[in-house]
């Protein structure tokens, strides 16, 4: 039996939250969401670089995405919000992330402020933020860099995912108190930007690989804990986007401390095998639309075709 896409519950709407939206893969996701998710009504851009996100917001508005449908029936992207969330500042992560979530579903789940849309059926959360850390052999890693990388790539990530789940559970509980569970069951998809390095180590990538592996397991644990959840339809995905043409790739090509690994990446670049971020974002959205993945799964760009179906 074909599972229903999380984007096909008319006349409801979708809210998308992208953490790490200011550049690279996160920005690519943001650029595609308005045209690929038909009922996207609100897009939240979260990241460290406020100016870059404001520029992305303007780009989306100028492209005409913040509009209603042509027949005036609604359903188009009505609002783009920008929130600064710096994962490298541990003392501020929780408060800034929770502040961004505050009011994210206002007017979209019924109640007095619901006039703007008929309701919210789906919430998409893309947890994309992260850093490479120093690309040097393990014995050359400075202690301070180890603590910093684990804090940013693992601890802050866990704080945000935990806060998101707490927020979404509270939303569902509030719904049930208000209407006895009569509203449409909320569909939730949580996507962690993973990597091949979560399952395969590379020389000089110890901290990056460790962070990705830890995040994958955290997401798998979330999926395990939430599988018995009956109040909402929630699934988790670890998405390995493939080798992308981003600032991270530039850093690898320039600074990787292992000559052999650096050479392999250089050959990939020269052979045209480095992906445009939009290609991976497109395929990720196809995977979400096909909705055939197991919650907590690790799926690589090269594991599926353009329709999001396993090869």
XYZ file of C-alpha atoms in Angstrom:
311
model
C 0.000 0.000 0.000
C 1.355 3.400 -0.975
C 1.787 5.684 2.001
C 0.264 9.130 1.845
C 2.680 11.961 1.222
C 3.017 14.423 4.122
C 2.298 17.161 1.571
C -1.111 15.869 0.440
C -3.709 16.702 3.067
C -5.819 19.457 1.544
C -6.867 21.992 2.620
C -4.307 21.961 5.412
C -0.952 23.716 5.398
C 2.693 23.045 6.150
C 5.179 24.903 8.334
C 8.871 24.355 7.537
C 11.722 25.115 9.936
C 15.261 25.123 8.559
C 18.142 25.283 11.024
C 21.325 26.331 9.259
C 19.460 28.284 6.601
C 21.973 31.031 5.892
C 24.069 29.244 3.271
C 24.982 25.986 1.556
C 22.641 23.023 1.763
C 20.269 24.733 4.196
C 19.771 27.684 1.862
C 19.231 25.265 -1.039
C 16.429 23.566 0.904
C 14.831 26.951 1.591
C 14.940 27.914 -2.083
C 13.157 24.725 -3.115
C 10.548 24.365 -0.385
C 8.104 27.037 -1.614
C 7.814 25.501 -5.075
C 8.017 21.834 -4.057
C 5.704 21.827 -1.046
C 2.385 22.967 -2.453
C 0.767 23.851 0.845
C 3.741 25.527 2.516
C 2.362 28.526 4.395
C 5.155 29.531 6.757
C 8.937 29.185 6.443
C 11.286 29.777 9.375
C 14.926 30.539 8.565
C 17.200 29.823 11.530
C 20.959 30.290 11.593
C 23.946 32.254 12.744
C 24.259 34.785 9.906
C 21.330 37.179 10.218
C 22.329 39.225 7.179
C 22.599 36.190 4.880
C 19.177 34.958 5.994
C 17.601 38.362 5.450
C 19.067 38.349 1.940
C 17.642 34.865 1.347
C 14.253 36.009 2.596
C 14.323 38.941 0.167
C 15.368 36.582 -2.639
C 12.373 34.330 -1.967
C 9.979 37.258 -1.793
C 11.383 38.782 -4.986
C 10.962 35.412 -6.682
C 7.240 35.640 -5.939
C 7.034 32.785 -3.468
C 5.417 34.773 -0.704
C 2.070 34.833 -2.448
C -1.354 33.237 -2.409
C -2.459 30.878 -5.150
C -3.681 32.385 -8.414
C -7.338 31.656 -7.691
C -7.066 33.492 -4.397
C -7.923 30.430 -2.343
C -4.757 30.604 -0.279
C -2.224 27.839 0.227
C 0.777 29.832 -0.933
C 3.716 30.865 1.242
C 2.308 33.616 3.438
C 5.150 34.330 5.808
C 8.930 34.005 6.039
C 10.468 34.501 9.455
C 14.159 34.955 10.251
C 15.651 34.074 13.637
C 19.278 34.130 14.707
C 20.312 30.871 16.390
C 24.027 30.441 17.063
C 24.875 26.814 17.838
C 28.416 27.802 18.794
C 27.091 29.709 21.832
C 26.001 26.945 24.259
C 24.506 29.322 26.817
C 22.169 30.813 24.205
C 21.188 27.820 22.062
C 18.121 26.649 23.950
C 16.647 30.095 24.570
C 17.213 31.376 21.030
C 15.876 28.184 19.421
C 12.801 28.039 21.631
C 12.183 31.726 20.974
C 12.197 30.963 17.234
C 9.644 28.188 17.728
C 7.389 30.388 19.827
C 4.386 31.292 17.721
C 5.476 29.183 14.739
C 1.999 27.666 14.505
C 0.039 30.771 15.485
C -3.135 30.959 13.457
C -2.641 27.497 12.026
C -4.083 25.030 14.515
C -7.519 26.450 15.177
C -8.624 28.787 17.959
C -9.254 32.502 17.791
C -6.207 33.251 15.642
C -6.920 30.596 13.003
C -8.622 32.782 10.407
C -5.559 33.020 8.156
C -5.563 29.338 7.140
C -7.802 26.317 7.546
C -5.253 24.466 9.661
C -1.764 23.015 9.862
C -1.321 19.378 8.912
C 2.471 19.122 8.571
C 5.600 20.431 10.267
C 8.978 19.871 8.595
C 12.125 20.406 10.669
C 15.476 20.341 8.873
C 18.404 20.240 11.321
C 21.246 21.233 9.046
C 23.722 23.321 11.046
C 27.246 22.064 11.625
C 30.941 22.582 11.031
C 33.892 20.540 9.777
C 36.219 21.173 12.686
C 39.992 20.856 12.196
C 40.885 18.414 9.394
C 44.009 16.963 10.992
C 45.088 13.570 12.358
C 43.644 12.636 15.744
C 46.982 13.088 17.510
C 47.174 16.694 16.295
C 43.729 17.770 17.501
C 43.872 20.666 20.008
C 41.817 19.925 23.127
C 39.906 23.180 22.782
C 38.871 22.291 19.213
C 37.571 18.907 20.360
C 35.355 20.494 22.988
C 34.210 23.187 20.566
C 33.342 20.783 17.740
C 31.429 18.376 19.968
C 29.546 21.265 21.546
C 28.487 22.750 18.211
C 27.876 19.607 16.167
C 26.491 17.290 18.839
C 25.429 18.994 22.060
C 23.704 21.986 20.442
C 22.073 19.708 17.871
C 20.681 17.482 20.631
C 19.400 20.518 22.530
C 17.545 21.785 19.447
C 15.993 18.423 18.556
C 14.976 17.851 22.167
C 13.443 21.327 22.348
C 11.620 20.762 19.065
C 10.090 17.487 20.271
C 9.036 19.058 23.559
C 7.422 21.937 21.640
C 5.588 19.696 19.196
C 4.321 17.432 21.990
C 3.015 20.466 23.885
C 1.277 21.647 20.715
C -0.505 18.327 20.288
C -1.457 18.154 23.962
C -2.901 21.667 23.777
C -4.918 20.670 20.707
C -6.422 17.732 22.542
C -7.355 19.882 25.510
C -9.098 22.391 23.244
C -11.037 20.035 20.991
C -10.779 16.531 22.384
C -8.562 15.342 19.524
C -10.950 16.283 16.702
C -8.373 18.187 14.642
C -6.340 16.615 11.884
C -3.493 14.506 13.256
C -0.304 16.511 12.870
C 2.331 15.048 10.560
C 5.907 15.799 11.604
C 9.119 15.061 9.719
C 12.521 15.670 11.335
C 15.536 15.583 8.998
C 19.125 15.514 10.205
C 21.766 16.444 7.646
C 24.056 13.459 7.998
C 27.010 12.301 5.909
C 28.706 9.241 4.482
C 31.227 9.867 7.249
C 28.612 8.927 9.820
C 29.133 5.325 8.725
C 32.543 5.412 7.009
C 35.663 7.060 8.526
C 38.074 9.192 6.484
C 41.570 10.176 7.533
C 41.716 13.665 9.092
C 37.911 13.786 9.519
C 37.709 12.269 13.005
C 35.779 15.082 14.688
C 33.409 15.615 11.780
C 32.712 11.885 11.438
C 32.234 11.505 15.190
C 29.708 14.344 15.218
C 27.740 12.908 12.308
C 27.708 9.398 13.798
C 26.529 10.763 17.146
C 23.754 12.769 15.500
C 22.624 9.736 13.509
C 22.334 7.654 16.675
C 20.519 10.435 18.511
C 17.968 10.604 15.687
C 17.616 6.814 15.704
C 16.980 6.966 19.440
C 14.324 9.637 18.892
C 12.663 7.436 16.262
C 12.688 4.476 18.644
C 11.169 6.475 21.483
C 8.482 8.048 19.314
C 7.348 4.954 17.415
C 4.506 4.363 19.862
C 3.291 7.978 19.580
C -0.367 7.873 18.530
C -1.260 11.546 18.790
C 0.771 12.519 15.712
C 2.394 10.980 12.653
C 6.102 11.585 13.258
C 9.106 10.208 11.378
C 12.837 10.906 11.493
C 15.408 10.767 8.693
C 19.196 10.923 8.557
C 19.935 12.336 5.091
C 23.481 12.078 3.719
C 23.433 14.720 0.955
C 26.519 13.552 -0.938
C 29.611 15.660 -1.748
C 28.312 19.202 -2.199
C 29.742 22.294 -3.823
C 29.711 24.501 -0.734
C 32.115 26.477 1.439
C 32.762 23.236 3.330
C 34.036 21.604 0.155
C 36.304 24.580 -0.495
C 37.716 24.155 3.012
C 38.311 20.435 2.432
C 40.103 21.038 -0.854
C 42.294 23.693 0.717
C 42.904 22.524 4.268
C 42.442 18.760 4.575
C 45.461 17.466 6.493
C 45.601 14.142 4.644
C 47.118 14.488 1.172
C 45.518 11.287 -0.164
C 42.015 12.228 0.943
C 42.482 15.764 -0.362
C 43.590 14.320 -3.707
C 40.505 12.099 -3.891
C 38.224 15.083 -3.361
C 40.192 17.041 -5.973
C 39.657 14.224 -8.485
C 35.930 14.257 -7.722
C 35.829 17.990 -8.367
C 37.757 17.714 -11.632
C 35.527 14.867 -12.744
C 32.363 16.880 -12.160
C 31.248 14.593 -9.340
C 30.667 17.296 -6.753
C 26.924 17.958 -6.479
C 25.129 21.262 -6.590
C 23.305 21.584 -3.235
C 19.995 22.054 -5.037
C 20.295 18.559 -6.564
C 20.552 16.964 -3.138
C 17.818 19.173 -1.688
C 15.535 18.176 -4.564
C 16.145 14.492 -3.962
C 15.638 14.878 -0.219
C 12.222 16.442 -0.787
C 11.405 13.570 -3.142
C 12.259 11.102 -0.378
C 9.957 12.953 2.015
C 7.196 13.017 -0.567
C 7.519 9.303 -1.369
C 7.322 8.717 2.398
C 8.518 5.122 2.088
C 11.523 5.355 4.434
C 11.662 3.783 7.881
C 11.798 6.271 10.728
C 15.387 6.799 11.853
C 16.852 5.493 8.587
C 20.172 6.706 7.167
C 19.689 7.385 3.449
C 22.405 8.614 1.109
C 21.823 10.727 -2.006
C 23.108 7.816 -4.081
C 20.755 5.296 -2.429
C 17.630 6.648 -4.119
C 16.502 7.874 -7.522
C 15.037 11.263 -8.409
C 11.611 10.119 -7.224
C 12.957 9.289 -3.780
C 12.637 5.545 -4.333
C 15.482 3.211 -3.246
C 17.652 2.070 -6.133
